[in-house]
């Protein structure tokens, strides 16, 4: 079990994590929460219907990480040579974003919060390790959060395809990106083994 998820009888998954690994995942999840930001209901707590009727933004986020987490629904208008078609795609993307981004943000926020809460509930033994046990629902939330964390880190590292990932393996130890590369690769391993536990 160390370093990878294993299936639990009856569903769910388990992984052994040491206190450093717990600290890293928790810190990354908290940073992701800060990046995603509060939900509409947190901005207007006196109005219980505010979140239900709130429209999201119509423009893509300026931050490249958020653009990766909340991409346009339609083809990139910049890649469309026909100006009229590009403008139509912008309009469709804006409309889609306006009605879906708040829900997407809420889902990503809930997944990251589930990660933080499950890690906070762990009891680290004297050996400095703990076994995290997840229900099937918890496994899905963790999977979503791990995916978002890797997308965020990949965006900061400017990983666009598999070739970029291959280059990361060859970074010298003194490269300042090395710790984030190691986190990216490690989270990828966790994500892959967690996916395996969810397969029928």
PDB file of N, CA and C in Angstrom, residues 6 11 32 40 42 60 66 80 83 86 88 93 98 113 117 122 124-125 132 141 157 163 169 188 198:
ATOM      1  N   UNK A   6      -4.873   1.175  -2.933  1.00  0.00           N
ATOM      2  CA  UNK A   6      -5.316  -0.199  -3.130  1.00  0.00           C
ATOM      3  C   UNK A   6      -6.808  -0.264  -2.840  1.00  0.00           C
ATOM      4  N   UNK A  11     -15.651  -1.795  -1.739  1.00  0.00           N
ATOM      5  CA  UNK A  11     -15.557  -0.491  -2.408  1.00  0.00           C
ATOM      6  C   UNK A  11     -14.704   0.493  -1.637  1.00  0.00           C
ATOM      7  N   UNK A  32      -5.187  25.229  -3.955  1.00  0.00           N
ATOM      8  CA  UNK A  32      -6.202  25.090  -4.997  1.00  0.00           C
ATOM      9  C   UNK A  32      -7.504  25.770  -4.573  1.00  0.00           C
ATOM     10  N   UNK A  40     -20.504  31.733  -4.581  1.00  0.00           N
ATOM     11  CA  UNK A  40     -21.416  32.881  -4.533  1.00  0.00           C
ATOM     12  C   UNK A  40     -22.151  32.991  -3.211  1.00  0.00           C
ATOM     13  N   UNK A  42     -21.052  32.242  -0.327  1.00  0.00           N
ATOM     14  CA  UNK A  42     -20.149  32.769   0.682  1.00  0.00           C
ATOM     15  C   UNK A  42     -20.021  34.281   0.550  1.00  0.00           C
ATOM     16  N   UNK A  60     -13.313  34.094 -20.050  1.00  0.00           N
ATOM     17  CA  UNK A  60     -12.375  33.126 -19.477  1.00  0.00           C
ATOM     18  C   UNK A  60     -11.508  33.799 -18.418  1.00  0.00           C
ATOM     19  N   UNK A  66      -6.368  28.833 -13.934  1.00  0.00           N
ATOM     20  CA  UNK A  66      -7.834  28.803 -13.934  1.00  0.00           C
ATOM     21  C   UNK A  66      -8.386  28.567 -15.337  1.00  0.00           C
ATOM     22  N   UNK A  80      -9.615  29.876 -35.067  1.00  0.00           N
ATOM     23  CA  UNK A  80     -10.598  29.836 -36.150  1.00  0.00           C
ATOM     24  C   UNK A  80     -10.323  30.978 -37.123  1.00  0.00           C
ATOM     25  N   UNK A  83     -13.555  35.096 -39.124  1.00  0.00           N
ATOM     26  CA  UNK A  83     -13.897  36.010 -38.012  1.00  0.00           C
ATOM     27  C   UNK A  83     -15.331  35.840 -37.508  1.00  0.00           C
ATOM     28  N   UNK A  86     -15.451  32.681 -35.480  1.00  0.00           N
ATOM     29  CA  UNK A  86     -14.730  32.899 -34.217  1.00  0.00           C
ATOM     30  C   UNK A  86     -15.598  33.690 -33.244  1.00  0.00           C
ATOM     31  N   UNK A  88     -18.848  33.828 -33.212  1.00  0.00           N
ATOM     32  CA  UNK A  88     -19.953  32.949 -32.811  1.00  0.00           C
ATOM     33  C   UNK A  88     -19.482  31.979 -31.715  1.00  0.00           C
ATOM     34  N   UNK A  93     -19.312  30.153 -26.116  1.00  0.00           N
ATOM     35  CA  UNK A  93     -18.487  29.854 -24.945  1.00  0.00           C
ATOM     36  C   UNK A  93     -18.875  30.732 -23.757  1.00  0.00           C
ATOM     37  N   UNK A  98     -21.289  31.189 -18.520  1.00  0.00           N
ATOM     38  CA  UNK A  98     -22.155  31.942 -17.608  1.00  0.00           C
ATOM     39  C   UNK A  98     -23.056  31.018 -16.789  1.00  0.00           C
ATOM     40  N   UNK A 113     -11.993  20.394  -0.672  1.00  0.00           N
ATOM     41  CA  UNK A 113     -12.346  20.407   0.758  1.00  0.00           C
ATOM     42  C   UNK A 113     -12.405  18.989   1.315  1.00  0.00           C
ATOM     43  N   UNK A 117     -10.307  17.737   4.512  1.00  0.00           N
ATOM     44  CA  UNK A 117     -11.003  17.176   5.676  1.00  0.00           C
ATOM     45  C   UNK A 117     -10.563  15.746   5.980  1.00  0.00           C
ATOM     46  N   UNK A 122      -7.005  12.224   9.796  1.00  0.00           N
ATOM     47  CA  UNK A 122      -6.051  11.121   9.964  1.00  0.00           C
ATOM     48  C   UNK A 122      -5.304  11.223  11.288  1.00  0.00           C
ATOM     49  N   UNK A 124      -1.776  10.253  12.652  1.00  0.00           N
ATOM     50  CA  UNK A 124      -0.449   9.788  12.264  1.00  0.00           C
ATOM     51  C   UNK A 124       0.160   9.016  13.429  1.00  0.00           C
ATOM     52  N   UNK A 125       0.600   7.792  13.147  1.00  0.00           N
ATOM     53  CA  UNK A 125       1.187   6.934  14.182  1.00  0.00           C
ATOM     54  C   UNK A 125       2.598   7.398  14.527  1.00  0.00           C
ATOM     55  N   UNK A 132      -4.942   6.213   4.994  1.00  0.00           N
ATOM     56  CA  UNK A 132      -6.144   6.931   4.579  1.00  0.00           C
ATOM     57  C   UNK A 132      -7.086   5.931   3.931  1.00  0.00           C
ATOM     58  N   UNK A 141     -14.128  11.891  -5.120  1.00  0.00           N
ATOM     59  CA  UNK A 141     -13.761  13.271  -4.803  1.00  0.00           C
ATOM     60  C   UNK A 141     -12.238  13.446  -4.837  1.00  0.00           C
ATOM     61  N   UNK A 157       3.901  24.584 -14.803  1.00  0.00           N
ATOM     62  CA  UNK A 157       5.134  24.056 -15.406  1.00  0.00           C
ATOM     63  C   UNK A 157       5.111  24.156 -16.934  1.00  0.00           C
ATOM     64  N   UNK A 163       5.519  15.172 -24.621  1.00  0.00           N
ATOM     65  CA  UNK A 163       6.919  15.550 -24.813  1.00  0.00           C
ATOM     66  C   UNK A 163       7.415  16.446 -23.679  1.00  0.00           C
ATOM     67  N   UNK A 169      11.537  14.837 -16.755  1.00  0.00           N
ATOM     68  CA  UNK A 169      12.316  13.751 -16.141  1.00  0.00           C
ATOM     69  C   UNK A 169      13.811  14.052 -16.170  1.00  0.00           C
ATOM     70  N   UNK A 188       0.532  12.056 -10.065  1.00  0.00           N
ATOM     71  CA  UNK A 188       0.104  11.246 -11.208  1.00  0.00           C
ATOM     72  C   UNK A 188       0.068   9.768 -10.867  1.00  0.00           C
ATOM     73  N   UNK A 198     -11.105   2.074  -8.827  1.00  0.00           N
ATOM     74  CA  UNK A 198     -12.503   2.374  -9.175  1.00  0.00           C
ATOM     75  C   UNK A 198     -13.005   1.553 -10.355  1.00  0.00           C
TER      76      UNK A 198
END
